[in-house]
Short mmCIF file of C-alpha atoms in Angstrom, two decimals:
data_model
loop_
_atom_site.label_atom_id
_atom_site.label_comp_id
_atom_site.label_asym_id
_atom_site.label_seq_id
_atom_site.Cartn_x
_atom_site.Cartn_y
_atom_site.Cartn_z
CA MET X 1 31.25 -8.35 15.87
CA SER X 2 32.29 -5.17 18.80
CA ALA X 3 31.37 -7.13 21.94
CA ALA X 4 33.62 -4.78 23.93
CA THR X 5 32.19 -1.05 22.50
CA HIS X 6 28.72 -2.72 22.95
CA GLN X 7 27.50 -2.27 26.35
CA HIS X 8 25.21 -4.78 28.77
CA VAL X 9 22.64 -1.88 28.55
CA HIS X 10 22.05 0.93 28.09
CA GLY X 11 20.35 3.44 30.32
CA HIS X 12 18.66 6.56 29.57
CA ASN X 13 15.77 8.70 32.67
CA CYS X 14 13.33 7.88 31.14
CA GLY X 15 10.73 10.07 32.56
CA HIS X 16 12.68 13.71 32.32
CA ASP X 17 13.28 15.24 29.16
CA HIS X 18 17.25 14.95 28.17
CA HIS X 19 19.53 18.31 27.54
CA HIS X 20 22.22 15.55 27.39
CA HIS X 21 23.35 11.36 25.98
CA GLU X 22 25.91 9.64 26.54
CA HIS X 23 25.82 8.02 22.65
CA ASN X 24 27.95 4.67 23.63
CA ALA X 25 26.89 2.38 20.04
CA GLY X 26 29.56 3.98 17.79
CA PRO X 27 30.11 3.13 14.19
CA ILE X 28 27.08 1.12 12.31
CA ARG X 29 28.28 -2.61 12.78
CA VAL X 30 29.57 -3.82 9.63
CA ASP X 31 27.73 -7.80 10.57
CA ALA X 32 23.93 -5.93 11.19
CA LEU X 33 21.85 -6.19 8.16
CA LEU X 34 19.70 -3.11 9.60
CA SER X 35 21.77 -0.21 11.48
CA GLY X 36 20.62 3.09 12.64
CA ARG X 37 22.50 6.27 13.89
CA GLY X 38 21.10 8.69 16.14
CA VAL X 39 17.76 9.18 14.42
CA SER X 40 15.16 11.43 15.34
CA PHE X 41 12.29 12.27 14.26
CA ALA X 42 9.87 15.55 14.83
CA ARG X 43 6.48 15.94 12.96
CA GLY X 44 3.66 19.05 14.09
CA GLY X 45 6.82 19.89 16.02
CA ARG X 46 6.34 17.01 18.41
CA THR X 47 9.52 15.13 18.83
CA ILE X 48 8.75 11.67 18.35
CA LEU X 49 12.28 9.82 18.67
CA GLU X 50 14.60 11.48 19.60
CA HIS X 51 18.56 9.60 18.99
CA ILE X 52 17.96 6.63 18.48
CA ASP X 53 20.44 3.90 17.84
CA ILE X 54 19.29 0.78 16.62
CA ASP X 55 21.56 -2.66 15.05
CA ILE X 56 19.27 -5.83 13.68
CA GLY X 57 21.97 -9.09 13.03
CA ALA X 58 21.51 -11.94 11.39
CA GLY X 59 19.87 -14.32 13.37
CA GLU X 60 18.48 -13.22 16.34
CA ILE X 61 15.18 -11.51 17.14
CA VAL X 62 15.07 -7.98 18.21
CA THR X 63 11.93 -7.11 20.50
CA LEU X 64 11.05 -3.36 20.72
CA ILE X 65 8.77 -3.28 23.73
CA GLY X 66 7.71 0.89 24.67
CA PRO X 67 3.85 2.62 26.04
CA ASN X 68 2.38 3.68 23.36
CA GLY X 69 2.63 6.34 21.59
CA ALA X 70 6.77 5.02 22.33
CA GLY X 71 7.87 6.32 18.64
CA LYS X 72 7.32 2.04 17.92
CA THR X 73 5.53 2.35 14.27
CA THR X 74 7.42 5.03 13.56
CA LEU X 75 10.93 4.07 13.58
CA VAL X 76 10.64 0.07 12.26
CA ARG X 77 8.52 3.11 9.27
CA VAL X 78 11.68 5.31 9.47
CA LEU X 79 13.90 1.38 8.92
CA LEU X 80 12.16 1.22 5.72
CA GLY X 81 12.21 3.66 4.73
CA LEU X 82 8.63 4.64 4.34
CA GLU X 83 9.47 8.00 6.14
CA LYS X 84 12.34 10.42 6.20
CA SER X 85 13.67 10.90 9.73
CA ASP X 86 14.61 14.43 10.16
CA SER X 87 18.53 13.46 10.75
CA GLY X 88 20.40 10.41 11.65
CA THR X 89 21.76 7.32 9.50
CA ILE X 90 19.86 4.44 8.29
CA ALA X 91 21.99 1.61 6.91
CA ARG X 92 20.99 -1.74 4.85
CA ARG X 93 23.87 -4.39 4.37
CA ALA X 94 23.36 -4.61 0.91
CA ASP X 95 22.17 -7.78 0.49
CA VAL X 96 19.96 -7.38 3.22
CA LYS X 97 16.12 -8.35 1.39
CA ILE X 98 13.57 -6.87 4.46
CA GLY X 99 10.47 -8.64 4.45
CA TYR X 100 7.57 -6.48 6.69
CA VAL X 101 4.19 -7.68 8.40
CA PRO X 102 2.34 -4.14 9.11
CA GLN X 103 0.83 -3.64 12.33
CA ARG X 104 -2.23 -2.69 9.85
CA PHE X 105 -2.94 -5.26 7.54
CA ASP X 106 -6.36 -3.06 5.72
CA ARG X 107 -7.03 -6.01 3.01
CA ASP X 108 -10.04 -4.57 0.18
CA PRO X 109 -12.53 -6.47 -0.31
CA ALA X 110 -12.97 -4.66 -4.01
CA ILE X 111 -9.69 -6.00 -5.87
CA PRO X 112 -10.29 -9.82 -6.32
CA VAL X 113 -7.03 -11.83 -4.63
CA THR X 114 -6.28 -14.97 -4.28
CA VAL X 115 -3.50 -16.17 -1.94
CA GLU X 116 -2.08 -17.73 -3.70
CA ARG X 117 -1.75 -15.08 -6.59
CA PHE X 118 -0.94 -12.67 -3.90
CA LEU X 119 1.80 -14.06 -2.70
CA ALA X 120 3.26 -14.31 -6.27
CA LEU X 121 1.92 -10.91 -7.18
CA GLY X 122 5.68 -8.83 -8.45
CA LEU X 123 7.68 -11.99 -8.47
CA PRO X 124 8.18 -13.39 -12.45
CA ASP X 125 8.57 -17.16 -11.50
CA ALA X 126 7.28 -18.05 -7.77
CA GLY X 127 4.27 -20.21 -8.70
CA ALA X 128 6.19 -22.99 -7.99
CA ASP X 129 7.95 -23.01 -4.56
CA VAL X 130 3.84 -21.29 -3.17
CA PRO X 131 2.39 -24.05 -1.77
CA ALA X 132 6.46 -25.27 -0.29
CA VAL X 133 6.14 -21.33 2.07
CA LEU X 134 2.47 -22.30 2.24
CA ALA X 135 3.06 -25.43 4.43
CA GLU X 136 5.94 -23.36 6.25
CA VAL X 137 4.14 -20.86 7.76
CA GLY X 138 1.25 -23.58 8.37
CA ALA X 139 -1.05 -22.36 6.06
CA SER X 140 -2.01 -24.85 3.00
CA ARG X 141 -5.33 -24.51 3.20
CA VAL X 142 -5.80 -21.46 2.86
CA ALA X 143 -4.68 -21.11 -0.56
CA GLY X 144 -6.53 -20.74 -2.93
CA GLN X 145 -9.20 -19.18 -0.79
CA GLN X 146 -9.48 -15.42 -0.82
CA LEU X 147 -7.56 -12.99 0.39
CA HIS X 148 -10.20 -10.63 1.83
CA GLY X 149 -11.84 -13.27 3.57
CA LEU X 150 -8.89 -14.44 5.52
CA SER X 151 -8.87 -14.53 9.26
CA GLY X 152 -6.40 -12.28 11.69
CA GLY X 153 -4.43 -15.27 12.50
CA GLU X 154 -4.40 -17.07 9.24
CA LEU X 155 -3.19 -13.24 7.29
CA GLN X 156 -0.52 -12.58 9.22
CA ARG X 157 0.76 -16.45 8.69
CA VAL X 158 0.57 -15.53 4.09
CA VAL X 159 2.12 -12.22 4.48
CA LEU X 160 5.03 -14.14 6.62
CA ALA X 161 4.80 -16.62 4.29
CA ARG X 162 4.71 -14.10 1.37
CA ALA X 163 8.19 -12.45 3.02
CA LEU X 164 9.65 -15.78 2.54
CA LEU X 165 8.37 -16.58 -1.22
CA ARG X 166 10.97 -13.60 -0.99
CA ASN X 167 14.25 -15.16 0.68
CA SER X 168 13.83 -11.67 3.42
CA ASN X 169 16.73 -12.59 5.74
CA LEU X 170 14.87 -8.95 7.88
CA LEU X 171 11.69 -9.86 9.05
CA VAL X 172 10.24 -6.62 10.62
CA LEU X 173 6.39 -7.20 12.13
CA ASP X 174 4.26 -4.59 13.91
CA GLU X 175 2.69 -5.57 16.59
CA PRO X 176 1.84 -9.14 14.47
CA VAL X 177 -0.47 -10.23 16.66
CA ARG X 178 -2.57 -7.91 16.14
CA GLY X 179 -6.41 -9.65 15.87
CA VAL X 180 -4.80 -12.83 16.66
CA ASP X 181 -6.76 -15.74 19.39
CA TYR X 182 -4.34 -16.02 22.73
CA VAL X 183 -3.81 -19.65 21.06
CA GLY X 184 -2.99 -17.88 18.06
CA GLU X 185 -0.44 -15.63 19.64
CA ALA X 186 1.66 -18.38 21.48
CA GLU X 187 1.80 -20.16 18.12
CA LEU X 188 2.57 -17.14 15.76
CA TYR X 189 5.63 -16.11 17.63
CA GLY X 190 7.06 -20.14 18.30
CA LEU X 191 7.29 -19.63 14.57
CA ILE X 192 8.66 -16.50 14.08
CA GLY X 193 11.23 -18.64 16.50
CA ARG X 194 12.11 -21.39 14.53
CA LEU X 195 11.98 -19.42 11.31
CA ARG X 196 15.00 -17.39 13.20
CA THR X 197 16.03 -20.89 13.77
CA THR X 198 15.61 -22.70 10.20
CA ARG X 199 16.16 -20.05 8.19
CA GLY X 200 19.34 -17.87 10.05
CA LEU X 201 16.81 -14.45 9.54
CA GLY X 202 17.39 -11.73 11.18
CA VAL X 203 13.74 -10.26 12.69
CA LEU X 204 12.91 -7.12 14.13
CA LEU X 205 9.96 -7.47 16.40
CA VAL X 206 7.27 -4.41 17.86
CA SER X 207 5.22 -5.30 20.68
CA HIS X 208 3.84 -4.35 24.46
CA ASP X 209 3.06 -8.34 25.42
CA LEU X 210 6.06 -8.28 27.40
CA HIS X 211 5.92 -11.98 28.68
CA VAL X 212 5.72 -13.11 25.75
CA VAL X 213 8.35 -11.13 23.81
CA MET X 214 10.39 -11.24 26.60
CA ALA X 215 10.51 -15.23 26.02
CA GLN X 216 11.36 -14.61 22.35
CA SER X 217 13.61 -11.84 22.58
CA ASP X 218 17.79 -11.84 21.90
CA ARG X 219 17.74 -8.41 22.65
CA VAL X 220 15.17 -5.86 24.25
CA ILE X 221 15.09 -2.19 22.41
CA CYS X 222 12.98 -0.04 25.65
CA LEU X 223 11.76 2.61 23.97
CA ASN X 224 9.90 5.27 25.06
CA ARG X 225 10.45 8.59 22.11
CA HIS X 226 14.67 7.83 23.30
CA VAL X 227 15.89 4.55 23.96
CA CYS X 228 15.03 4.01 27.58
CA CYS X 229 17.36 0.42 28.06
CA SER X 230 18.88 -2.01 26.02
CA GLY X 231 20.32 -5.35 26.31
CA VAL X 232 19.20 -9.17 27.04
CA PRO X 233 15.69 -9.32 28.26
CA GLU X 234 16.86 -10.76 32.42
CA THR X 235 18.46 -7.48 32.50
CA VAL X 236 16.16 -5.30 30.78
CA SER X 237 13.40 -6.34 33.19
CA GLN X 238 15.77 -5.59 35.79
CA HIS X 239 16.31 -2.23 34.78
CA PRO X 240 15.58 0.84 37.07
CA GLU X 241 13.54 2.62 33.83
CA TYR X 242 12.06 -0.82 32.20
CA ALA X 243 10.53 -1.24 36.13
CA ARG X 244 9.76 2.50 35.60
CA LEU X 245 7.54 2.37 32.46
CA PHE X 246 6.27 -0.66 32.82
CA GLY X 247 5.04 -0.85 36.73
CA ALA X 248 7.11 -2.53 39.77
CA GLN X 249 4.29 -5.68 39.10
CA ALA X 250 4.63 -6.28 35.09
CA ALA X 251 8.72 -6.73 35.71
CA ARG X 252 7.84 -8.59 38.46
CA ALA X 253 5.46 -11.34 36.32
CA PHE X 254 7.59 -11.64 33.81
CA ALA X 255 9.87 -13.58 36.11
CA VAL X 256 6.86 -15.67 36.65
CA TYR X 257 6.77 -16.16 32.48
CA HIS X 258 10.50 -17.19 31.94
CA HIS X 259 11.25 -19.94 30.74
CA ALA X 260 14.27 -21.67 29.35
CA HIS X 261 16.20 -21.19 26.18
CA ASP X 262 17.99 -23.62 23.85
CA HIS X 263 20.87 -21.56 23.77
CA SER X 264 22.79 -18.47 26.23
CA HIS X 265 23.07 -15.07 25.46
CA ASP X 266 26.87 -13.08 24.86
CA LEU X 267 26.67 -10.25 26.77
CA ALA X 268 26.03 -8.23 24.09
CA GLY X 269 23.12 -10.00 23.67
CA GLU X 270 24.37 -12.70 20.99
CA ALA X 271 22.57 -16.40 21.06
CA ARG X 272 24.74 -18.93 20.62
CA PRO X 273 23.75 -22.70 21.70
CA LYS X 274 23.24 -23.97 24.83
CA ASP X 275 26.72 -25.71 26.40
CA PRO X 276 25.13 -29.08 26.54
CA ALA X 277 26.91 -29.67 30.11
CA GLN X 278 24.25 -27.26 31.42
CA GLY X 279 21.27 -29.89 30.96
CA GLN X 280 18.26 -31.22 29.04
CA PRO X 281 16.88 -27.47 27.76
CA LYS X 282 13.71 -27.09 28.60
CA MET B 1 -27.09 -1.09 -44.33
CA MET B 2 -24.77 0.98 -41.76
CA GLU B 3 -24.01 4.86 -42.13
CA PRO B 4 -20.08 5.56 -41.74
CA PHE B 5 -20.67 7.95 -39.09
CA PHE B 6 -22.99 4.49 -36.32
CA ILE B 7 -19.47 2.87 -37.83
CA ARG B 8 -16.82 4.83 -36.73
CA ALA B 9 -19.16 5.28 -33.30
CA LEU B 10 -18.98 1.84 -33.09
CA LEU B 11 -15.79 1.74 -33.57
CA ALA B 12 -14.99 3.95 -31.02
CA GLY B 13 -17.43 2.62 -28.28
CA LEU B 14 -15.57 -0.37 -28.30
CA GLY B 15 -11.55 0.66 -28.43
CA LEU B 16 -13.06 2.74 -25.59
CA GLY B 17 -14.97 -0.10 -23.37
CA ILE B 18 -11.88 -2.40 -23.75
CA ILE B 19 -8.92 0.93 -23.32
CA ALA B 20 -11.17 2.19 -19.43
CA ALA B 21 -11.37 -1.41 -18.45
CA PRO B 22 -7.93 -2.09 -17.37
CA LEU B 23 -8.48 2.02 -15.65
CA GLY B 24 -11.35 1.44 -14.46
CA CYS B 25 -10.49 -1.75 -12.02
CA LEU B 26 -7.65 0.20 -10.91
CA VAL B 27 -9.42 3.53 -10.20
CA VAL B 28 -11.62 0.97 -8.36
CA TRP B 29 -8.96 -0.50 -5.95
CA ARG B 30 -7.06 2.96 -5.67
CA ARG B 31 -10.34 4.73 -4.00
CA MET B 32 -9.32 7.17 -7.13
CA SER B 33 -12.26 7.78 -8.15
CA TYR B 34 -12.69 11.35 -7.03
CA PHE B 35 -9.78 11.74 -8.25
CA GLY B 36 -10.42 10.36 -11.67
CA SER B 37 -13.78 13.31 -12.12
CA THR B 38 -11.60 16.60 -10.97
CA VAL B 39 -9.72 15.45 -13.94
CA ALA B 40 -12.29 14.86 -15.77
CA HIS B 41 -13.92 18.01 -15.02
CA ALA B 42 -10.73 19.66 -15.96
CA GLY B 43 -9.88 18.19 -19.49
CA LEU B 44 -12.62 20.73 -20.61
CA LEU B 45 -9.99 23.82 -18.92
CA GLY B 46 -7.72 21.53 -21.53
CA VAL B 47 -10.17 22.08 -24.76
CA ALA B 48 -9.94 26.23 -24.44
CA LEU B 49 -6.55 26.06 -23.48
CA GLY B 50 -5.31 24.70 -25.89
CA LEU B 51 -8.16 25.52 -28.35
CA LEU B 52 -6.57 29.57 -27.04
CA LEU B 53 -3.08 27.95 -28.07
CA ASP B 54 -3.77 26.42 -30.80
CA MET B 55 -1.84 23.71 -29.54
CA ASP B 56 -3.56 19.93 -29.66
CA LEU B 57 -6.69 19.70 -28.48
CA THR B 58 -6.04 16.41 -26.36
CA LEU B 59 -2.52 17.41 -25.83
CA GLY B 60 -4.02 20.32 -24.51
CA VAL B 61 -6.25 18.35 -22.37
CA ILE B 62 -3.20 16.03 -21.32
CA LEU B 63 -1.17 18.98 -19.56
CA VAL B 64 -4.11 20.49 -17.23
CA SER B 65 -4.14 17.02 -16.31
CA LEU B 66 -0.92 16.34 -15.29
CA ALA B 67 -1.05 20.53 -14.29
CA ILE B 68 -4.67 19.39 -11.12
CA GLY B 69 -2.75 16.02 -10.19
CA GLY B 70 0.89 18.16 -9.78
CA LEU B 71 -1.39 20.55 -7.36
CA LEU B 72 -3.22 17.72 -5.48
CA VAL B 73 0.38 16.71 -4.89
CA VAL B 74 1.60 20.07 -3.89
CA MET B 75 -1.74 20.72 -0.96
CA GLN B 76 -1.37 17.00 0.02
CA ARG B 77 1.34 18.55 2.30
CA GLN B 78 -0.70 20.96 4.16
CA ARG B 79 -2.08 17.74 6.44
CA MET B 80 -5.49 18.99 8.14
CA LEU B 81 -7.73 19.05 5.07
CA PRO B 82 -8.72 15.35 4.17
CA VAL B 83 -8.04 14.09 0.05
CA ASP B 84 -11.90 14.09 -0.93
CA SER B 85 -12.25 18.35 0.15
CA LEU B 86 -9.18 18.96 -1.12
CA LEU B 87 -10.55 17.32 -5.35
CA GLY B 88 -13.65 18.31 -4.87
CA ILE B 89 -12.26 22.42 -4.21
CA LEU B 90 -9.74 21.46 -7.13
CA SER B 91 -12.36 19.19 -9.23
CA HIS B 92 -14.63 22.43 -9.32
CA ALA B 93 -12.47 25.24 -9.67
CA ALA B 94 -12.16 23.05 -12.82
CA LEU B 95 -14.67 22.66 -14.59
CA ALA B 96 -15.97 26.19 -13.40
CA ALA B 97 -12.44 27.69 -14.86
CA GLY B 98 -14.12 25.56 -18.26
CA LEU B 99 -17.03 26.91 -18.38
CA VAL B 100 -16.01 29.96 -18.40
CA ALA B 101 -12.94 29.74 -20.52
CA ALA B 102 -15.65 27.77 -23.07
CA ALA B 103 -18.08 31.04 -22.76
CA LYS B 104 -15.18 33.60 -23.84
CA LEU B 105 -14.77 31.46 -26.85
CA SER B 106 -17.87 30.57 -27.13
CA GLY B 107 -19.43 31.08 -31.56
CA GLN B 108 -15.87 30.60 -32.00
CA ARG B 109 -15.24 26.56 -31.78
CA LEU B 110 -15.64 25.36 -29.07
CA ASP B 111 -19.29 22.57 -28.73
CA LEU B 112 -19.53 23.22 -24.75
CA MET B 113 -22.49 20.41 -25.21
CA GLY B 114 -20.93 18.47 -26.93
CA TYR B 115 -17.43 18.52 -24.61
CA LEU B 116 -19.85 18.08 -21.75
CA PHE B 117 -21.57 15.36 -22.43
CA GLY B 118 -19.99 13.78 -25.57
CA ASP B 119 -20.90 13.77 -29.64
CA ILE B 120 -19.67 10.00 -30.35
CA PHE B 121 -21.50 10.22 -34.26
CA ALA B 122 -19.52 13.12 -34.31
CA ILE B 123 -16.18 10.57 -34.31
CA THR B 124 -13.89 11.44 -37.02
CA ASN B 125 -11.52 9.44 -38.39
CA THR B 126 -8.24 11.27 -36.53
CA ASP B 127 -10.26 11.06 -33.19
CA LEU B 128 -9.94 6.64 -34.15
CA VAL B 129 -5.89 6.86 -34.73
CA TRP B 130 -5.62 9.16 -31.87
CA ILE B 131 -8.26 6.54 -29.85
CA PHE B 132 -6.45 3.13 -31.31
CA ALA B 133 -2.64 4.52 -31.23
CA GLY B 134 -3.64 6.17 -27.86
CA GLY B 135 -4.94 2.84 -26.61
CA ALA B 136 -2.66 0.96 -27.49
CA VAL B 137 0.02 2.62 -25.52
CA VAL B 138 -1.91 3.14 -22.47
CA LEU B 139 -2.41 -0.44 -23.00
CA ALA B 140 1.55 -1.75 -22.97
CA ILE B 141 2.03 0.42 -20.38
CA VAL B 142 -0.33 -0.47 -17.62
CA GLY B 143 0.92 -4.10 -19.01
CA TRP B 144 4.34 -3.69 -18.60
CA LEU B 145 4.24 -2.03 -14.62
CA TRP B 146 0.39 -4.31 -14.54
CA ASN B 147 2.28 -6.13 -11.56
CA THR B 148 3.50 -3.59 -9.31
CA LEU B 149 -0.30 -1.21 -9.80
CA VAL B 150 -2.18 -4.62 -8.46
CA ALA B 151 0.53 -5.21 -5.43
CA VAL B 152 0.44 -1.57 -5.19
CA ALA B 153 -3.66 -1.58 -5.56
CA VAL B 154 -3.41 -4.87 -2.97
CA HIS B 155 -1.44 -2.58 0.01
CA GLU B 156 0.68 0.07 -0.72
CA GLU B 157 3.24 0.05 2.34
CA LEU B 158 4.11 -2.73 1.31
CA ALA B 159 4.52 -3.53 -2.16
CA ALA B 160 7.13 -0.24 -1.10
CA ALA B 161 8.90 -2.17 1.97
CA GLU B 162 10.09 -4.61 -0.88
CA GLY B 163 10.91 -2.24 -3.12
CA LEU B 164 8.71 -2.08 -5.34
CA ASP B 165 8.79 2.03 -7.14
CA THR B 166 5.68 3.21 -6.11
CA ARG B 167 6.82 6.31 -7.18
CA ARG B 168 6.67 5.46 -10.22
CA ALA B 169 3.57 3.13 -10.34
CA GLU B 170 1.52 6.06 -8.85
CA ALA B 171 3.15 8.64 -11.35
CA ALA B 172 2.46 6.14 -14.62
CA LEU B 173 -1.74 5.58 -13.34
CA ILE B 174 -2.32 9.35 -12.76
CA LEU B 175 -0.19 10.18 -16.49
CA ILE B 176 -2.13 7.73 -18.13
CA LEU B 177 -5.55 8.25 -16.83
CA ALA B 178 -5.26 11.65 -17.94
CA PHE B 179 -4.22 10.13 -22.08
CA THR B 180 -7.04 7.60 -20.79
CA ILE B 181 -9.40 11.04 -20.74
CA ALA B 182 -8.32 12.69 -23.45
CA ILE B 183 -9.43 10.50 -25.50
CA ALA B 184 -12.64 9.33 -23.80
CA MET B 185 -13.71 13.13 -23.79
CA LYS B 186 -15.50 13.19 -27.22
CA ILE B 187 -17.15 9.97 -26.56
CA VAL B 188 -18.21 9.95 -23.57
CA GLY B 189 -18.08 13.88 -22.74
CA VAL B 190 -16.10 15.23 -19.21
CA LEU B 191 -18.88 15.23 -17.20
CA LEU B 192 -19.73 11.39 -17.46
CA ILE B 193 -16.89 9.81 -18.24
CA ILE B 194 -15.57 9.01 -14.93
CA ALA B 195 -18.50 5.89 -15.58
CA PHE B 196 -17.42 4.50 -18.15
CA LEU B 197 -14.48 3.41 -15.79
CA ILE B 198 -15.63 2.67 -13.03
CA MET B 199 -19.31 1.78 -13.54
CA PRO B 200 -18.13 -1.87 -16.53
CA ALA B 201 -15.63 -2.57 -13.37
CA ALA B 202 -17.47 -1.89 -10.27
CA ALA B 203 -20.42 -4.35 -12.31
CA ALA B 204 -17.88 -7.46 -12.82
CA ARG B 205 -16.38 -7.02 -9.47
CA PRO B 206 -19.19 -9.93 -7.89
CA PHE B 207 -18.29 -12.16 -10.64
CA ALA B 208 -13.95 -11.73 -10.54
CA THR B 209 -11.73 -14.16 -8.22
CA THR B 210 -8.64 -12.43 -10.01
CA PRO B 211 -7.52 -9.20 -10.68
CA GLU B 212 -7.24 -10.08 -14.47
CA GLY B 213 -10.80 -11.72 -15.18
CA MET B 214 -12.36 -8.33 -13.19
CA VAL B 215 -10.42 -6.60 -15.89
CA GLY B 216 -11.89 -9.01 -18.84
CA LEU B 217 -15.20 -8.47 -17.64
CA ALA B 218 -14.83 -4.51 -17.51
CA ALA B 219 -13.93 -4.90 -21.74
CA LEU B 220 -17.04 -6.78 -21.50
CA PHE B 221 -19.26 -4.88 -19.61
CA GLY B 222 -17.67 -1.48 -20.87
CA VAL B 223 -18.15 -3.19 -24.74
CA THR B 224 -21.58 -4.18 -24.08
CA GLY B 225 -22.18 -0.73 -22.74
CA ALA B 226 -20.93 1.43 -25.33
CA VAL B 227 -22.37 -1.11 -28.28
CA GLY B 228 -25.44 -0.45 -26.66
CA GLY B 229 -25.80 2.56 -25.25
CA LEU B 230 -25.49 3.87 -29.49
CA PHE B 231 -28.01 1.82 -30.63
CA LEU B 232 -30.12 3.41 -27.38
CA SER B 233 -28.58 6.59 -29.18
CA ASN B 234 -29.45 5.98 -32.59
CA GLY B 235 -33.18 4.61 -32.16
CA TRP B 236 -34.71 7.07 -29.61
CA ASP B 237 -32.72 10.34 -31.13
CA ILE B 238 -30.70 10.54 -27.55
CA ALA B 239 -27.42 12.09 -26.74
CA GLY B 240 -24.80 9.33 -27.18
CA GLY B 241 -22.61 9.96 -23.95
CA PRO B 242 -26.04 9.45 -21.40
CA SER B 243 -27.06 6.54 -23.02
CA ILE B 244 -24.22 4.58 -22.89
CA VAL B 245 -24.24 5.58 -19.54
CA LEU B 246 -27.95 4.70 -18.70
CA VAL B 247 -26.77 1.31 -19.89
CA LEU B 248 -23.31 1.17 -18.35
CA SER B 249 -26.02 2.27 -14.80
CA ALA B 250 -28.96 -1.29 -16.11
CA ILE B 251 -25.63 -3.38 -15.33
CA ALA B 252 -23.87 -2.18 -12.88
CA GLY B 253 -27.69 -1.68 -11.07
CA PHE B 254 -27.97 -5.70 -11.39
CA SER B 255 -24.27 -6.66 -10.56
CA MET B 256 -25.09 -4.65 -7.53
CA THR B 257 -28.59 -6.16 -7.26
CA ARG B 258 -27.06 -9.66 -6.67
CA LEU B 259 -23.78 -7.80 -4.50
CA VAL B 260 -26.98 -6.44 -2.48
CA PHE B 261 -28.73 -10.29 -1.89
CA ALA B 262 -25.35 -11.97 -2.03
CA ALA B 263 -24.58 -9.83 1.48
CA SER B 264 -28.60 -10.20 3.64
CA ARG B 265 -28.41 -13.77 2.59
#
């Protein structure tokens, strides 16, 4: 781990045009599942992404936050290979298997397909593992139902189960709580956190719900076409650029929601188990 | 005792009903019906091209279909006009060009009405070989790529993000669609081919719970439509293509009624 070269918080002046960039992310992290370096993307003469550096390692939850139009979804699509960046490099570790939960999952009622069939689709012999992954995400009840009849929350769990069935080691979730009620939202984030722990998954999460996300993430990247600031949630939330983007009130409100983790972070945002001497978590 | 021409027509209808079923379902799932009819309309131009260049007519149709598919891909690089407008342009440009070419060739060897509306009773043994050998190739390709094709139909981006080769699936689909249309053209004609693909699949949807179940039912409906249409055509002395599509319409209409009533309950 290149903790020595990895700065605690990178900061840029968000509100202004940049003519000069400092890039100190350095070479691609060898342990990272998925990395982007200097990723730029423009469409129709409009810059959407500018020199983005990002790494997602195994067992860490990296969250992308940023206002509407900040390029969060575009960055995810570029990292997934669904869009081609204009410049920069995307590197995937050789063994990476991506499970993707897209922002919109438009189901087509014209296709008759059960949840079980959807899960196994494209896998030669997955049938036997289907009940296990459905139980893992708490969606056993819908196994035999038609995919197009599921509620938003059920659908998200099923898409998550599909990723698990493929033994994905990297989950990419683009605003996974869309169309899910508040209770379902907390449950879904809880589930993602548990999967990270039990399966050691890397997770790239896109969100604009600051509270829940800040509490769940190991590292937060604040995006507004370029990386405004990044680091562990505690420091990002105190960064002036974060306050500028989300308002001082949001930054303060976060402090209220801050709750005990079962681990702490080193300076680079790497999770490490909580020292038992520091007392009982929660 | 059945006449040989009627037996050939029955065999052709039977074969096409089965070949069209998986493809028809994919066309419905992928919302490709307008694309399908564009390729079908271009078929006439393909026949004219085949006659002009003195090559196999089926090959001419396939070549023109592929050219249309390629042109559509190029035209989609612009982002101002929606795909249905592009297809509207291509479809009618191809039909107009085909009609003009047919007019120039008429009196020579081109039976325009036969190609527009099909002439199932004029099916020859060579045509039957095309239908069954070509159909076997189409079904083999569909069977080989089936899981990918269904995965792409369910959610294209998910399939792509998971590493499935969606472009290959797409290309294969366009290729076999062109091929199917080429061999179906003589039976139902360029104007009605797409009905042969969509109607059985649409009629099957309300009764199906799996993709394969939908294909099976679509095949049953397609064959029923073809055979029923033949008897209708023979009995009333009307053209084969419209007769078949009329029977298919009745089946689709019955199914649709069921859907509409189920939705309003």
